[in-house]
mmCIF file of C-alpha atoms and ligand atoms in Angstrom:
data_model
loop_
_atom_site.group_PDB
_atom_site.id
_atom_site.type_symbol
_atom_site.label_atom_id
_atom_site.label_comp_id
_atom_site.label_asym_id
_atom_site.label_seq_id
_atom_site.Cartn_x
_atom_site.Cartn_y
_atom_site.Cartn_z
ATOM 1 C CA UNK I 54 25.596 4.450 -5.372
ATOM 2 C CA UNK I 55 24.158 1.416 -4.862
ATOM 3 C CA UNK I 56 26.767 -0.595 -2.491
ATOM 4 C CA UNK I 57 23.876 -3.208 -0.834
ATOM 5 C CA UNK I 58 23.113 -3.847 -4.285
ATOM 6 C CA UNK I 59 26.937 -4.482 -5.276
ATOM 7 C CA UNK I 60 27.929 -6.528 -1.509
ATOM 8 C CA UNK I 61 24.898 -8.639 -2.888
ATOM 9 C CA UNK I 62 26.605 -9.564 -6.657
ATOM 10 C CA UNK I 63 29.560 -11.153 -5.052
ATOM 11 C CA UNK I 64 27.439 -12.905 -3.424
ATOM 12 C CA UNK I 65 25.636 -14.082 -5.725
ATOM 13 C CA UNK I 66 29.750 -14.801 -7.947
ATOM 14 C CA UNK I 67 29.946 -16.984 -4.941
ATOM 15 C CA UNK I 68 26.011 -18.779 -4.714
ATOM 16 C CA UNK I 69 26.577 -19.626 -8.407
ATOM 17 C CA UNK I 70 29.712 -21.745 -8.025
ATOM 18 C CA UNK I 71 28.867 -23.514 -5.896
ATOM 19 C CA UNK I 72 25.008 -24.042 -7.247
ATOM 20 C CA UNK I 73 25.023 -27.900 -8.473
ATOM 21 C CA UNK I 74 23.727 -27.866 -12.109
ATOM 22 C CA UNK I 75 20.303 -30.200 -12.332
ATOM 23 C CA UNK I 76 22.250 -32.519 -14.168
ATOM 24 C CA UNK I 77 24.334 -33.387 -11.561
ATOM 25 C CA UNK I 78 21.936 -33.232 -8.546
ATOM 26 C CA UNK I 79 21.011 -36.565 -6.576
ATOM 27 C CA UNK I 80 18.830 -38.684 -8.186
ATOM 28 C CA UNK I 81 16.622 -39.245 -5.994
ATOM 29 C CA UNK I 82 14.168 -36.947 -7.057
ATOM 30 C CA UNK I 83 14.608 -36.741 -10.351
ATOM 31 C CA UNK I 84 11.919 -38.841 -11.852
ATOM 32 C CA UNK I 85 8.966 -37.476 -13.463
ATOM 33 C CA UNK I 86 10.383 -33.545 -13.971
ATOM 34 C CA UNK I 87 13.894 -34.613 -14.610
ATOM 35 C CA UNK I 88 13.750 -32.969 -18.196
ATOM 36 C CA UNK I 89 12.352 -30.144 -16.896
ATOM 37 C CA UNK I 90 15.630 -29.553 -14.851
ATOM 38 C CA UNK I 91 18.290 -29.831 -17.321
ATOM 39 C CA UNK I 92 20.797 -26.478 -17.237
ATOM 40 C CA UNK I 93 18.647 -24.943 -14.409
ATOM 41 C CA UNK I 94 19.399 -23.807 -11.534
ATOM 42 C CA UNK I 95 18.525 -26.178 -8.276
ATOM 43 C CA UNK I 96 18.150 -23.926 -5.341
ATOM 44 C CA UNK I 97 15.611 -26.222 -3.397
ATOM 45 C CA UNK I 98 15.484 -30.567 -4.522
ATOM 46 C CA UNK I 99 12.383 -30.791 -1.858
ATOM 47 C CA UNK I 100 10.363 -29.545 -2.749
ATOM 48 C CA UNK I 101 11.662 -29.002 -5.911
ATOM 49 C CA UNK I 102 12.492 -24.885 -6.388
ATOM 50 C CA UNK I 103 14.360 -24.433 -9.898
ATOM 51 C CA UNK I 104 15.577 -20.743 -11.472
ATOM 52 C CA UNK I 105 16.658 -20.590 -14.778
ATOM 53 C CA UNK I 106 20.382 -18.887 -14.790
ATOM 54 C CA UNK I 107 19.471 -15.079 -16.462
ATOM 55 C CA UNK I 108 21.952 -14.899 -18.505
ATOM 56 C CA UNK I 109 20.928 -17.562 -20.970
ATOM 57 C CA UNK I 110 17.667 -16.222 -21.673
ATOM 58 C CA UNK I 111 17.455 -15.420 -25.671
ATOM 59 C CA UNK I 112 13.608 -15.315 -26.423
ATOM 60 C CA UNK I 113 10.770 -14.150 -25.838
ATOM 61 C CA UNK I 114 9.034 -17.501 -24.511
ATOM 62 C CA UNK I 115 10.329 -19.045 -22.184
ATOM 63 C CA UNK I 116 9.453 -23.163 -22.684
ATOM 64 C CA UNK I 117 8.340 -25.265 -19.521
ATOM 65 C CA UNK I 118 11.909 -27.139 -19.485
ATOM 66 C CA UNK I 119 13.508 -24.254 -19.129
ATOM 67 C CA UNK I 120 10.854 -21.677 -16.800
ATOM 68 C CA UNK I 121 11.155 -21.595 -12.766
ATOM 69 C CA UNK I 122 10.128 -23.457 -10.939
ATOM 70 C CA UNK I 123 8.498 -22.699 -6.718
ATOM 71 C CA UNK I 124 6.557 -25.150 -4.973
ATOM 72 C CA UNK I 125 6.495 -24.928 -1.482
ATOM 73 C CA UNK I 126 4.786 -28.603 -1.438
ATOM 74 C CA UNK I 127 6.266 -31.890 -3.339
ATOM 75 C CA UNK I 128 4.497 -31.986 -5.983
ATOM 76 C CA UNK I 129 0.362 -33.629 -6.014
ATOM 77 C CA UNK I 130 0.780 -36.426 -8.299
ATOM 78 C CA UNK I 131 -2.629 -35.737 -10.147
ATOM 79 C CA UNK I 132 -4.613 -37.820 -12.873
ATOM 80 C CA UNK I 133 -6.435 -35.562 -15.765
ATOM 81 C CA UNK I 134 -8.991 -38.656 -15.736
ATOM 82 C CA UNK I 135 -10.358 -38.064 -12.376
ATOM 83 C CA UNK I 136 -9.540 -34.383 -11.272
ATOM 84 C CA UNK I 137 -12.338 -32.637 -10.114
ATOM 85 C CA UNK I 138 -12.369 -28.205 -10.291
ATOM 86 C CA UNK I 139 -15.519 -27.031 -7.985
ATOM 87 C CA UNK I 140 -16.989 -23.330 -7.800
ATOM 88 C CA UNK I 141 -17.709 -22.423 -4.507
ATOM 89 C CA UNK I 142 -19.147 -20.800 -1.241
ATOM 90 C CA UNK I 143 -20.260 -17.518 -1.568
ATOM 91 C CA UNK I 144 -22.473 -18.545 -5.162
ATOM 92 C CA UNK I 145 -26.318 -19.429 -6.257
ATOM 93 C CA UNK I 146 -24.717 -22.177 -7.943
ATOM 94 C CA UNK I 147 -21.944 -23.976 -7.158
ATOM 95 C CA UNK I 148 -20.693 -26.255 -9.337
ATOM 96 C CA UNK I 149 -18.366 -29.280 -10.466
ATOM 97 C CA UNK I 150 -16.466 -29.977 -13.970
ATOM 98 C CA UNK I 151 -13.369 -31.937 -15.020
ATOM 99 C CA UNK I 152 -10.552 -31.267 -17.524
ATOM 100 C CA UNK I 153 -12.690 -32.141 -20.119
ATOM 101 C CA UNK I 154 -15.209 -29.927 -19.466
ATOM 102 C CA UNK I 155 -13.021 -27.381 -19.318
ATOM 103 C CA UNK I 156 -11.965 -27.923 -22.737
ATOM 104 C CA UNK I 157 -14.857 -27.885 -24.016
ATOM 105 C CA UNK I 158 -15.616 -24.362 -22.832
ATOM 106 C CA UNK I 159 -14.390 -21.163 -25.068
ATOM 107 C CA UNK I 160 -10.818 -20.486 -24.361
ATOM 108 C CA UNK I 161 -8.725 -17.550 -24.355
ATOM 109 C CA UNK I 162 -4.945 -17.559 -24.911
ATOM 110 C CA UNK I 163 -2.640 -15.130 -23.431
ATOM 111 C CA UNK I 164 1.077 -14.321 -22.792
ATOM 112 C CA UNK I 165 2.106 -13.148 -19.826
ATOM 113 C CA UNK I 166 5.401 -13.571 -17.444
ATOM 114 C CA UNK I 167 5.467 -14.466 -13.682
ATOM 115 C CA UNK I 168 8.303 -13.916 -11.536
ATOM 116 C CA UNK I 169 8.011 -15.362 -8.124
ATOM 117 C CA UNK I 170 7.877 -12.122 -5.269
ATOM 118 C CA UNK I 171 11.360 -13.615 -3.995
ATOM 119 C CA UNK I 172 13.342 -13.351 -7.572
ATOM 120 C CA UNK I 173 16.214 -11.162 -6.856
ATOM 121 C CA UNK I 174 16.295 -12.329 -2.310
ATOM 122 C CA UNK I 175 20.238 -12.994 -2.598
ATOM 123 C CA UNK I 176 20.890 -9.201 -3.234
ATOM 124 C CA UNK I 177 19.703 -8.037 -0.130
ATOM 125 C CA UNK I 178 21.743 -7.725 3.107
ATOM 126 C CA UNK I 179 21.657 -8.566 5.568
ATOM 127 C CA UNK I 180 20.753 -11.727 4.447
ATOM 128 C CA UNK I 181 17.424 -12.727 3.747
ATOM 129 C CA UNK I 182 15.421 -16.056 5.468
ATOM 130 C CA UNK I 183 14.324 -17.857 2.283
ATOM 131 C CA UNK I 184 15.256 -19.507 -1.068
ATOM 132 C CA UNK I 185 17.888 -17.089 -2.573
ATOM 133 C CA UNK I 186 16.876 -16.407 -5.564
ATOM 134 C CA UNK I 187 19.000 -14.797 -8.022
ATOM 135 C CA UNK I 188 17.670 -13.229 -11.254
ATOM 136 C CA UNK I 189 16.126 -16.397 -12.811
ATOM 137 C CA UNK I 190 12.561 -17.181 -11.365
ATOM 138 C CA UNK I 191 11.093 -15.197 -13.724
ATOM 139 C CA UNK I 192 9.653 -16.767 -17.509
ATOM 140 C CA UNK I 193 7.079 -15.215 -19.686
ATOM 141 C CA UNK I 194 4.914 -17.733 -21.413
ATOM 142 C CA UNK I 195 1.822 -18.602 -23.567
ATOM 143 C CA UNK I 196 -1.187 -20.194 -21.662
ATOM 144 C CA UNK I 197 -4.260 -21.411 -22.623
ATOM 145 C CA UNK I 198 -7.506 -21.724 -20.717
ATOM 146 C CA UNK I 199 -10.517 -20.622 -19.783
ATOM 147 C CA UNK I 200 -11.408 -17.172 -17.890
ATOM 148 C CA UNK I 201 -12.016 -17.433 -14.193
ATOM 149 C CA UNK I 202 -15.163 -14.893 -14.733
ATOM 150 C CA UNK I 203 -16.923 -17.245 -17.188
ATOM 151 C CA UNK I 204 -16.737 -19.972 -15.197
ATOM 152 C CA UNK I 205 -18.183 -17.561 -12.082
ATOM 153 C CA UNK I 206 -20.714 -15.722 -13.962
ATOM 154 C CA UNK I 207 -21.627 -19.715 -14.142
ATOM 155 C CA UNK I 208 -22.220 -19.919 -10.781
ATOM 156 C CA UNK I 209 -23.420 -16.664 -10.178
ATOM 157 C CA UNK I 210 -21.617 -14.802 -7.669
ATOM 158 C CA UNK I 211 -24.015 -13.036 -4.461
ATOM 159 C CA UNK I 212 -23.501 -9.603 -3.833
ATOM 160 C CA UNK I 213 -21.558 -9.470 -0.279
ATOM 161 C CA UNK I 214 -18.326 -11.637 -2.447
ATOM 162 C CA UNK I 215 -15.479 -10.055 -1.935
ATOM 163 C CA UNK I 216 -12.757 -12.570 -2.807
ATOM 164 C CA UNK I 217 -11.944 -15.853 -3.948
ATOM 165 C CA UNK I 218 -10.091 -17.594 -2.558
ATOM 166 C CA UNK I 219 -8.168 -19.770 -5.267
ATOM 167 C CA UNK I 220 -6.484 -23.499 -3.797
ATOM 168 C CA UNK I 221 -3.666 -25.785 -4.047
ATOM 169 C CA UNK I 222 -3.971 -29.624 -4.074
ATOM 170 C CA UNK I 223 -0.891 -29.497 -2.904
ATOM 171 C CA UNK I 224 -0.374 -29.630 0.763
ATOM 172 C CA UNK I 225 2.144 -29.841 4.092
ATOM 173 C CA UNK I 226 4.122 -28.315 7.596
ATOM 174 C CA UNK I 227 5.452 -24.587 7.638
ATOM 175 C CA UNK I 228 8.790 -26.585 8.998
ATOM 176 C CA UNK I 229 9.573 -22.642 11.132
ATOM 177 C CA UNK I 230 6.248 -21.789 12.923
ATOM 178 C CA UNK I 231 6.819 -22.844 15.313
ATOM 179 C CA UNK I 232 2.709 -23.261 16.378
ATOM 180 C CA UNK I 233 2.140 -24.829 12.501
ATOM 181 C CA UNK I 234 -1.789 -25.506 12.667
ATOM 182 C CA UNK I 235 -0.625 -28.874 10.775
ATOM 183 C CA UNK I 236 -0.488 -29.657 7.676
ATOM 184 C CA UNK I 237 -2.168 -26.922 5.172
ATOM 185 C CA UNK I 238 -3.329 -26.784 1.239
ATOM 186 C CA UNK I 239 -1.187 -23.117 -0.406
ATOM 187 C CA UNK I 240 -3.837 -21.535 -1.387
ATOM 188 C CA UNK I 241 -4.011 -17.346 -2.226
ATOM 189 C CA UNK I 242 -6.982 -14.712 -3.076
ATOM 190 C CA UNK I 243 -8.363 -12.728 -5.413
ATOM 191 C CA UNK I 244 -10.048 -9.688 -5.156
ATOM 192 C CA UNK I 245 -13.621 -10.724 -6.976
ATOM 193 C CA UNK I 246 -12.902 -7.533 -9.665
ATOM 194 C CA UNK I 247 -9.510 -9.234 -10.780
ATOM 195 C CA UNK I 248 -10.573 -12.650 -10.614
ATOM 196 C CA UNK I 249 -13.286 -12.013 -12.720
ATOM 197 C CA UNK I 250 -11.521 -10.051 -14.962
ATOM 198 C CA UNK I 251 -8.428 -11.129 -16.740
ATOM 199 C CA UNK I 252 -8.171 -14.350 -14.274
ATOM 200 C CA UNK I 253 -7.074 -17.915 -16.310
ATOM 201 C CA UNK I 254 -7.927 -20.560 -15.749
ATOM 202 C CA UNK I 255 -4.641 -22.758 -17.659
ATOM 203 C CA UNK I 256 -4.489 -26.164 -19.141
ATOM 204 C CA UNK I 257 -2.022 -24.991 -21.604
ATOM 205 C CA UNK I 258 0.916 -23.537 -21.916
ATOM 206 C CA UNK I 259 3.173 -22.325 -24.626
ATOM 207 C CA UNK I 260 0.686 -24.936 -26.668
ATOM 208 C CA UNK I 261 1.102 -28.083 -24.843
ATOM 209 C CA UNK I 262 -0.019 -29.770 -21.834
ATOM 210 C CA UNK I 263 0.493 -27.843 -18.722
ATOM 211 C CA UNK I 264 3.874 -29.827 -17.119
ATOM 212 C CA UNK I 265 3.488 -31.293 -13.396
ATOM 213 C CA UNK I 266 6.082 -28.608 -11.909
ATOM 214 C CA UNK I 267 3.791 -26.244 -13.938
ATOM 215 C CA UNK I 268 0.644 -26.796 -12.307
ATOM 216 C CA UNK I 269 -0.353 -30.310 -14.623
ATOM 217 C CA UNK I 270 -3.816 -30.061 -14.896
ATOM 218 C CA UNK I 271 -5.126 -27.212 -14.052
ATOM 219 C CA UNK I 272 -3.858 -23.721 -12.671
ATOM 220 C CA UNK I 273 -4.674 -20.351 -12.439
ATOM 221 C CA UNK I 274 -2.595 -17.484 -14.238
ATOM 222 C CA UNK I 275 -3.011 -13.872 -13.257
ATOM 223 C CA UNK I 276 -1.804 -10.914 -15.064
ATOM 224 C CA UNK I 277 1.031 -8.273 -13.727
ATOM 225 C CA UNK I 278 0.854 -10.257 -10.292
ATOM 226 C CA UNK I 279 3.458 -11.827 -8.561
ATOM 227 C CA UNK I 280 4.272 -15.564 -9.528
ATOM 228 C CA UNK I 281 2.280 -16.423 -5.811
ATOM 229 C CA UNK I 282 -1.145 -15.599 -7.333
ATOM 230 C CA UNK I 283 -1.235 -18.024 -10.534
ATOM 231 C CA UNK I 284 -2.304 -21.122 -8.031
ATOM 232 C CA UNK I 285 -0.786 -24.360 -9.371
ATOM 233 C CA UNK I 286 -3.056 -27.730 -8.980
ATOM 234 C CA UNK I 287 -5.825 -25.977 -8.474
ATOM 235 C CA UNK I 288 -8.389 -28.020 -6.794
ATOM 236 C CA UNK I 289 -10.999 -25.080 -5.277
ATOM 237 C CA UNK I 290 -12.317 -21.783 -6.260
ATOM 238 C CA UNK I 291 -13.824 -20.598 -2.857
ATOM 239 C CA UNK I 292 -15.915 -17.001 -3.047
ATOM 240 C CA UNK I 293 -15.990 -15.616 -0.609
ATOM 241 C CA UNK I 294 -17.892 -12.509 2.307
ATOM 242 C CA UNK I 295 -14.624 -11.497 3.616
ATOM 243 C CA UNK I 296 -10.763 -11.341 3.241
ATOM 244 C CA UNK I 297 -9.185 -14.690 2.702
ATOM 245 C CA UNK I 298 -6.430 -14.151 5.400
ATOM 246 C CA UNK I 299 -4.776 -18.082 4.684
ATOM 247 C CA UNK I 300 -1.137 -18.028 5.497
ATOM 248 C CA UNK I 301 0.629 -17.505 2.336
ATOM 249 C CA UNK I 302 -1.749 -14.601 2.034
ATOM 250 C CA UNK I 303 -1.080 -12.467 5.191
ATOM 251 C CA UNK I 304 2.466 -13.926 6.454
ATOM 252 C CA UNK I 305 4.297 -15.023 3.565
ATOM 253 C CA UNK I 306 3.463 -12.942 0.228
ATOM 254 C CA UNK I 307 3.155 -9.574 2.577
ATOM 255 C CA UNK I 308 4.894 -6.300 1.559
ATOM 256 C CA UNK I 309 4.047 -3.588 5.270
ATOM 257 C CA UNK I 310 2.466 -0.748 3.792
ATOM 258 C CA UNK I 311 2.008 2.769 5.866
ATOM 259 C CA UNK I 312 -1.883 3.948 5.156
ATOM 260 C CA UNK I 313 -2.744 5.890 8.527
ATOM 261 C CA UNK I 314 1.185 5.888 9.525
ATOM 262 C CA UNK I 315 2.123 2.334 11.280
ATOM 263 C CA UNK I 316 3.289 -0.506 9.518
ATOM 264 C CA UNK I 317 -0.016 -2.897 8.351
ATOM 265 C CA UNK I 318 0.900 -6.248 6.525
ATOM 266 C CA UNK I 319 -0.825 -5.536 3.235
ATOM 267 C CA UNK I 320 -0.967 -8.713 0.444
ATOM 268 C CA UNK I 321 1.461 -8.402 -2.175
ATOM 269 C CA UNK I 322 -0.322 -7.676 -5.366
ATOM 270 C CA UNK I 323 1.344 -6.237 -9.143
ATOM 271 C CA UNK I 324 4.104 -6.965 -10.345
ATOM 272 C CA UNK I 325 7.030 -3.560 -9.457
ATOM 273 C CA UNK I 326 8.280 -2.285 -12.220
ATOM 274 C CA UNK I 327 11.861 -3.589 -13.744
ATOM 275 C CA UNK I 328 14.402 -4.286 -15.827
ATOM 276 C CA UNK I 329 16.595 -7.408 -15.550
ATOM 277 C CA UNK I 330 19.988 -7.251 -17.209
ATOM 278 C CA UNK I 331 20.921 -10.889 -18.814
ATOM 279 C CA UNK I 332 24.131 -9.792 -21.066
ATOM 280 C CA UNK I 333 26.747 -9.417 -19.520
ATOM 281 C CA UNK I 334 26.456 -11.111 -16.572
ATOM 282 C CA UNK I 335 28.322 -10.659 -14.009
ATOM 283 C CA UNK I 336 31.391 -10.782 -13.331
ATOM 284 C CA UNK I 337 31.902 -11.082 -17.594
ATOM 285 C CA UNK I 338 34.871 -10.423 -19.238
ATOM 286 C CA UNK I 339 34.018 -7.264 -21.708
ATOM 287 C CA UNK I 340 36.410 -7.344 -24.417
ATOM 288 C CA UNK I 341 37.463 -3.574 -24.678
ATOM 289 C CA UNK I 342 37.054 -1.809 -27.626
ATOM 290 C CA UNK I 343 34.191 -3.602 -28.311
ATOM 291 C CA UNK I 344 30.711 -3.038 -28.687
ATOM 292 C CA UNK I 345 29.224 -5.166 -26.985
ATOM 293 C CA UNK I 346 25.327 -6.050 -27.101
ATOM 294 C CA UNK I 347 23.885 -5.055 -23.361
ATOM 295 C CA UNK I 348 20.578 -7.411 -23.066
ATOM 296 C CA UNK I 349 17.544 -7.929 -21.475
ATOM 297 C CA UNK I 350 13.998 -8.138 -20.025
ATOM 298 C CA UNK I 351 11.314 -5.988 -18.724
ATOM 299 C CA UNK I 352 7.768 -5.710 -17.031
ATOM 300 C CA UNK I 353 5.247 -3.042 -15.191
ATOM 301 C CA UNK I 354 2.847 -4.877 -13.538
ATOM 302 C CA UNK I 355 -0.531 -4.283 -15.262
ATOM 303 C CA UNK I 356 0.932 -1.520 -16.966
ATOM 304 C CA UNK I 357 2.999 -1.134 -19.759
ATOM 305 C CA UNK I 358 6.834 -0.544 -19.911
ATOM 306 C CA UNK I 359 7.849 2.762 -21.315
ATOM 307 C CA UNK I 360 11.163 3.120 -21.132
ATOM 308 C CA UNK I 361 14.144 1.327 -20.055
ATOM 309 C CA UNK I 362 17.158 3.371 -19.122
ATOM 310 C CA UNK I 363 21.378 1.824 -18.913
ATOM 311 C CA UNK I 364 23.822 4.064 -17.929
ATOM 312 C CA UNK I 365 27.652 2.330 -17.604
ATOM 313 C CA UNK I 366 29.199 4.669 -15.640
ATOM 314 C CA UNK I 367 27.771 3.002 -11.951
ATOM 315 C CA UNK I 368 24.604 5.299 -12.344
ATOM 316 C CA UNK I 369 25.802 8.799 -13.033
ATOM 317 C CA UNK I 370 24.343 8.649 -16.257
ATOM 318 C CA UNK I 371 21.430 7.168 -18.027
ATOM 319 C CA UNK I 372 21.106 6.215 -21.464
ATOM 320 C CA UNK I 373 17.362 5.359 -23.708
ATOM 321 C CA UNK I 374 17.854 1.875 -24.203
ATOM 322 C CA UNK I 375 16.062 0.022 -27.407
ATOM 323 C CA UNK I 376 12.111 -1.626 -26.638
ATOM 324 C CA UNK I 377 12.809 -4.625 -28.782
ATOM 325 C CA UNK I 378 9.661 -6.381 -31.234
ATOM 326 C CA UNK I 379 5.888 -4.744 -29.355
ATOM 327 C CA UNK I 380 4.564 -3.833 -26.091
ATOM 328 C CA UNK I 381 2.454 -6.551 -24.554
ATOM 329 C CA UNK I 382 0.704 -5.803 -21.554
ATOM 330 C CA UNK I 383 1.055 -8.242 -19.213
ATOM 331 C CA UNK I 384 4.052 -9.864 -20.541
ATOM 332 C CA UNK I 385 7.731 -9.107 -20.627
ATOM 333 C CA UNK I 386 9.865 -6.743 -23.113
ATOM 334 C CA UNK I 387 12.769 -7.019 -24.426
ATOM 335 C CA UNK I 388 15.147 -4.760 -24.694
ATOM 336 C CA UNK I 389 18.212 -4.010 -26.001
ATOM 337 C CA UNK I 390 21.378 -1.408 -25.416
ATOM 338 C CA UNK I 391 24.855 -0.891 -27.791
ATOM 339 C CA UNK I 392 28.095 -0.330 -25.189
ATOM 340 C CA UNK I 393 30.283 1.498 -26.996
ATOM 341 C CA UNK I 394 33.278 -0.415 -23.805
ATOM 342 C CA UNK I 395 36.276 1.274 -22.897
ATOM 343 C CA UNK I 396 39.638 1.014 -24.294
ATOM 344 C CA UNK I 397 41.065 0.733 -20.827
ATOM 345 C CA UNK I 398 40.926 -2.957 -18.621
ATOM 346 C CA UNK I 399 38.791 -1.725 -15.766
ATOM 347 C CA UNK I 400 35.759 -2.688 -13.704
ATOM 348 C CA UNK I 401 32.483 -1.082 -14.481
ATOM 349 C CA UNK I 402 29.320 -1.361 -13.062
ATOM 350 C CA UNK I 403 26.113 -1.097 -15.390
ATOM 351 C CA UNK I 404 22.532 -1.102 -14.385
ATOM 352 C CA UNK I 405 19.431 -0.263 -16.485
ATOM 353 C CA UNK I 406 16.493 0.903 -15.340
ATOM 354 C CA UNK I 407 12.506 0.463 -16.439
ATOM 355 C CA UNK I 408 9.848 2.961 -16.549
ATOM 356 C CA UNK I 409 5.960 2.309 -16.973
ATOM 357 C CA UNK I 410 3.312 4.193 -18.446
ATOM 358 C CA UNK I 411 1.686 4.937 -15.694
ATOM 359 C CA UNK I 412 4.896 6.873 -14.566
ATOM 360 C CA UNK I 413 6.041 4.514 -12.007
ATOM 361 C CA UNK I 414 9.922 4.322 -11.745
ATOM 362 C CA UNK I 415 12.531 1.353 -10.774
ATOM 363 C CA UNK I 416 14.112 2.899 -7.952
ATOM 364 C CA UNK I 417 17.380 2.852 -6.425
ATOM 365 C CA UNK I 418 17.688 1.126 -3.063
ATOM 366 C CA UNK I 419 15.892 -1.024 -1.095
ATOM 367 C CA UNK I 420 12.598 -0.418 0.482
ATOM 368 C CA UNK I 421 12.854 -2.602 4.252
ATOM 369 C CA UNK I 422 9.083 -2.114 3.832
ATOM 370 C CA UNK I 423 9.108 -4.632 1.340
ATOM 371 C CA UNK I 424 10.160 -7.141 3.654
ATOM 372 C CA UNK I 425 12.075 -10.496 2.007
ATOM 373 C CA UNK I 426 10.305 -10.224 -1.304
ATOM 374 C CA UNK I 427 9.260 -7.227 -4.094
ATOM 375 C CA UNK I 428 12.579 -6.932 -5.186
ATOM 376 C CA UNK I 429 12.235 -4.818 -7.527
ATOM 377 C CA UNK I 430 15.228 -2.173 -7.145
ATOM 378 C CA UNK I 431 17.847 -1.754 -9.532
ATOM 379 C CA UNK I 432 20.554 -3.937 -8.650
ATOM 380 C CA UNK I 433 23.542 -2.957 -10.352
ATOM 381 C CA UNK I 434 25.512 -5.751 -12.786
ATOM 382 C CA UNK I 435 30.477 -4.924 -12.255
ATOM 383 C CA UNK I 436 31.777 -6.451 -15.273
ATOM 384 C CA UNK I 437 35.882 -6.132 -15.796
ATOM 385 C CA UNK I 438 36.695 -4.664 -19.107
ATOM 386 C CA UNK I 439 39.960 -6.426 -20.806
HETATM 387 N N1 MTE T 259 -0.866 -25.176 -5.751
HETATM 388 C C1 MTE T 259 0.379 -23.817 -6.039
HETATM 389 N N2 MTE T 259 0.316 -22.896 -6.448
HETATM 390 C C2 MTE T 259 1.957 -21.831 -6.725
HETATM 391 C C3 MTE T 259 2.331 -22.137 -6.092
HETATM 392 C C4 MTE T 259 3.018 -23.472 -4.930
HETATM 393 O O1 MTE T 259 3.389 -23.865 -4.181
HETATM 394 N N3 MTE T 259 1.402 -24.466 -4.825
HETATM 395 N N4 MTE T 259 3.637 -21.600 -5.951
HETATM 396 C C5 MTE T 259 3.458 -19.666 -6.177
HETATM 397 C C6 MTE T 259 4.664 -19.213 -5.923
HETATM 398 S S1 MTE T 259 5.256 -18.160 -5.253
HETATM 399 C C7 MTE T 259 5.512 -19.334 -7.445
HETATM 400 S S2 MTE T 259 6.118 -17.924 -8.189
HETATM 401 C C8 MTE T 259 3.874 -19.441 -8.860
HETATM 402 C C9 MTE T 259 5.197 -19.953 -9.610
HETATM 403 O O2 MTE T 259 4.703 -20.597 -10.689
HETATM 404 P P1 MTE T 259 5.676 -21.871 -11.650
HETATM 405 O O3 MTE T 259 6.719 -23.057 -10.702
HETATM 406 O O4 MTE T 259 4.925 -22.491 -12.577
HETATM 407 O O5 MTE T 259 7.057 -21.420 -12.028
HETATM 408 O O6 MTE T 259 3.356 -20.852 -8.166
HETATM 409 C C10 MTE T 259 2.754 -20.067 -7.460
HETATM 410 N N5 MTE T 259 1.554 -21.191 -6.987
HETATM 411 MO MO1 MO T 260 6.789 -17.245 -5.389
#
């Protein structure tokens, strides 16, 4: 029994009551992106960080206005007509292009989900530092843009290159770093093989121009990896002969690994396999004797979800859920399960557990080496039958 998670849920309920709706937040920060905040939970006003109430999941695609927003610094004001992106570093022919140039190149459209590495952090015990996301810092969208591989090929990557640094135009100070190096840009890197593989430089989301909150005019989409790799407001692409060691690469968004015994910090990469319950919502009152449709989404990074199991008895027994639609790599998979609700009132613990086609299964317990990210152990949902 995972008591840590249950305690987390109680905290969660308290937090839910206290969280103001975007529409009620003071008007100061509600400017151009006001529409996109409607109905989302404000986790932080400035910089603006929003999450979707996950119990409102109702379609495979998350519209831009319902898609969580995770920004470390203020949204940079970028002008589509003057925006330039440079491919530089360990390349034979560095080059620069504008938005119109990019739009004229052969494009690709992919479906990919993004999940913030901190999604579910509110459930960690003891309380973790950082934004206390519930389960809504995740979304699934269709992205259109140009494969980064095509641009790297044109620039001619040099033999010794290993890493591709993606730098955003946004910048600011890290307040809780006492020896902060002043203002830094948000930047992450992707190893050359992945960068030249399926990474997309996207200018459209669900068929429309990116919104400012989601990275206008151009962002990276790194399919199957936690959201931090998908750098927004892209301004520089630097091919590097050494692994990048920037702040968001090594200090934040890193986990401990014990490859040779001693714990070593390594950058976070691929999404963990995970199922989330959308319905019932935590604390929901479920009518006794009913047939209740338990509903949610599951994902598995670069692998495919092969099954989702549901427990309605606190983890004692598990039954396969039904996977909906078709498997699409890098996208989430919706699932449902018919729960024959007991005839007697009482409290019940529901759980969902995903397994992927590489045999990874969602863990029951939190691994403390994961620090404050990659919250993918099974999260119990407590409901009341009445
Ligand atoms: N330039 C820039 N890119 C960024 C970030 C950021 O703060 N600045 N946040 C990252 C993180 S941590 C996540 S989870 C995703 C969130 O993307 P979204 O806001 O479009 O949902 O963007 C990533 N890309
Ligand atoms: Mo994130």
